[in-house]
mmCIF file of C-alpha atoms and ligand atoms in Angstrom:
data_model
loop_
_atom_site.group_PDB
_atom_site.id
_atom_site.type_symbol
_atom_site.label_atom_id
_atom_site.label_comp_id
_atom_site.label_asym_id
_atom_site.label_seq_id
_atom_site.Cartn_x
_atom_site.Cartn_y
_atom_site.Cartn_z
ATOM 1 C CA MET A 1 0.000 0.000 0.000
ATOM 2 C CA THR A 2 1.373 3.415 -0.948
ATOM 3 C CA ASN A 3 0.400 7.003 -0.395
ATOM 4 C CA LEU A 4 1.603 8.734 -3.519
ATOM 5 C CA ILE A 5 -1.658 10.642 -3.864
ATOM 6 C CA HIS A 6 -0.615 12.686 -0.825
ATOM 7 C CA LEU A 7 2.678 13.533 -2.524
ATOM 8 C CA GLN A 8 0.848 14.353 -5.765
ATOM 9 C CA LYS A 9 -1.360 16.779 -3.835
ATOM 10 C CA GLN A 10 1.710 18.392 -2.236
ATOM 11 C CA VAL A 11 3.278 18.877 -5.694
ATOM 12 C CA SER A 12 -0.011 20.206 -7.066
ATOM 13 C CA ASP A 13 -0.363 22.750 -4.247
ATOM 14 C CA TYR A 14 3.263 23.829 -4.640
ATOM 15 C CA ASP A 15 2.989 24.215 -8.412
ATOM 16 C CA LYS A 16 -0.262 26.188 -8.176
ATOM 17 C CA LYS A 17 1.414 28.638 -5.802
ATOM 18 C CA PHE A 18 3.837 29.634 -8.581
ATOM 19 C CA ASN A 19 1.431 29.033 -11.458
ATOM 20 C CA TRP A 20 3.666 26.146 -12.564
ATOM 21 C CA ASP A 21 0.713 23.775 -12.846
ATOM 22 C CA LYS A 22 0.292 25.214 -16.358
ATOM 23 C CA ASP A 23 3.718 23.899 -17.465
ATOM 24 C CA ARG A 24 3.564 21.931 -20.709
ATOM 25 C CA GLY A 25 3.884 18.161 -20.476
ATOM 26 C CA SER A 26 6.688 18.221 -23.043
ATOM 27 C CA HIS A 27 8.668 20.667 -20.908
ATOM 28 C CA ILE A 28 8.209 18.500 -17.825
ATOM 29 C CA ALA A 29 9.442 15.467 -19.797
ATOM 30 C CA LEU A 30 12.428 17.469 -21.026
ATOM 31 C CA HIS A 31 13.293 18.455 -17.467
ATOM 32 C CA MET A 32 13.008 14.790 -16.459
ATOM 33 C CA SER A 33 15.635 13.962 -19.095
ATOM 34 C CA GLU A 34 17.830 16.703 -17.670
ATOM 35 C CA GLU A 35 17.502 15.261 -14.145
ATOM 36 C CA LEU A 36 18.234 11.757 -15.430
ATOM 37 C CA GLY A 37 21.433 13.135 -16.960
ATOM 38 C CA GLU A 38 22.362 14.629 -13.588
ATOM 39 C CA ILE A 39 21.682 11.283 -11.886
ATOM 40 C CA SER A 40 23.783 9.470 -14.502
ATOM 41 C CA ARG A 41 26.662 11.884 -13.967
ATOM 42 C CA ARG A 42 26.657 11.202 -10.196
ATOM 43 C CA ILE A 43 26.698 7.449 -10.803
ATOM 44 C CA LEU A 44 29.557 7.822 -13.296
ATOM 45 C CA ARG A 45 31.453 9.646 -10.548
ATOM 46 C CA PHE A 46 30.627 6.852 -8.074
ATOM 47 C CA GLU A 47 31.905 4.235 -10.507
ATOM 48 C CA GLY A 48 35.070 6.222 -11.188
ATOM 49 C CA TYR A 49 34.353 6.857 -14.867
ATOM 50 C CA LYS A 50 34.185 10.577 -14.089
ATOM 51 C CA THR A 51 36.990 11.877 -11.934
ATOM 52 C CA GLU A 52 34.884 14.449 -10.076
ATOM 53 C CA GLU A 53 34.189 13.527 -6.461
ATOM 54 C CA PHE A 54 31.047 11.481 -5.799
ATOM 55 C CA ASP A 55 28.609 13.005 -3.330
ATOM 56 C CA LYS A 56 25.740 10.752 -2.215
ATOM 57 C CA LYS A 57 23.708 13.769 -1.071
ATOM 58 C CA GLU A 58 23.873 15.201 -4.591
ATOM 59 C CA LEU A 59 22.643 11.885 -6.028
ATOM 60 C CA ALA A 60 19.795 11.891 -3.504
ATOM 61 C CA GLU A 61 18.829 15.443 -4.501
ATOM 62 C CA GLU A 62 18.823 14.617 -8.216
ATOM 63 C CA LEU A 63 16.701 11.528 -7.570
ATOM 64 C CA THR A 64 14.157 13.575 -5.643
ATOM 65 C CA ASP A 65 14.167 16.227 -8.399
ATOM 66 C CA LEU A 66 13.177 13.433 -10.783
ATOM 67 C CA LEU A 67 10.531 12.171 -8.353
ATOM 68 C CA TYR A 68 9.038 15.669 -8.108
ATOM 69 C CA LEU A 69 8.828 15.873 -11.913
ATOM 70 C CA THR A 70 7.316 12.373 -12.124
ATOM 71 C CA LEU A 71 4.600 13.416 -9.685
ATOM 72 C CA LYS A 72 4.135 16.688 -11.585
ATOM 73 C CA LEU A 73 3.723 14.895 -14.926
ATOM 74 C CA ALA A 74 1.243 12.467 -13.362
ATOM 75 C CA ASN A 75 -0.743 15.466 -12.093
ATOM 76 C CA LYS A 76 -0.652 17.055 -15.535
ATOM 77 C CA PHE A 77 -2.358 14.002 -17.037
ATOM 78 C CA GLU A 78 -4.544 13.304 -13.975
ATOM 79 C CA ILE A 79 -2.875 9.949 -13.392
ATOM 80 C CA ASN A 80 -3.335 8.400 -9.952
ATOM 81 C CA LEU A 81 0.076 6.890 -9.227
ATOM 82 C CA ASP A 82 -1.255 4.903 -6.251
ATOM 83 C CA SER A 83 -3.554 2.812 -8.414
ATOM 84 C CA GLU A 84 -0.988 2.694 -11.237
ATOM 85 C CA LEU A 85 1.621 1.380 -8.832
ATOM 86 C CA GLU A 86 -0.763 -1.369 -7.717
ATOM 87 C CA ASP A 87 -1.318 -2.280 -11.381
ATOM 88 C CA MET A 88 2.431 -2.223 -11.984
ATOM 89 C CA TRP A 89 3.037 -4.748 -9.181
ATOM 90 C CA LYS A 90 0.369 -7.015 -10.634
ATOM 91 C CA ARG A 91 2.209 -6.851 -13.987
ATOM 92 C CA TYR A 92 5.631 -7.328 -12.395
ATOM 93 C CA GLU A 93 4.533 -10.296 -10.275
ATOM 94 C CA LYS A 94 3.807 -12.169 -13.494
ATOM 95 C CA LYS A 95 7.301 -11.497 -14.842
ATOM 96 C CA THR A 96 9.780 -14.316 -14.853
ATOM 97 C CA SER A 97 12.671 -12.394 -16.401
ATOM 98 C CA ARG A 98 13.769 -8.837 -17.197
ATOM 99 C CA LYS A 99 12.157 -8.943 -20.653
HETATM 100 MG MG1 LIG B 1 18.546 18.432 -10.422
#
């Protein structure tokens, strides 16, 4: 059991305060790509591929930036992530491999 709807409401209230609830879905998706790049960069640092110092707190912040945008995009399309997550687990429980 999850409570993502509470988080979605928090994001919705926050976005409305700044009039950001009108942001285009394509822009939100673009920002998600940007955050994923930032996450990837932190992991490349962790794995030593990038020589910059790895900072776990930075990785955590980038992950939560992506979570915020995921919740925001779900709000944009009126998707209830609680029920979608339940459906996802039903799909995943039937999986026998990573296909
Ligand atoms: Mg970020």
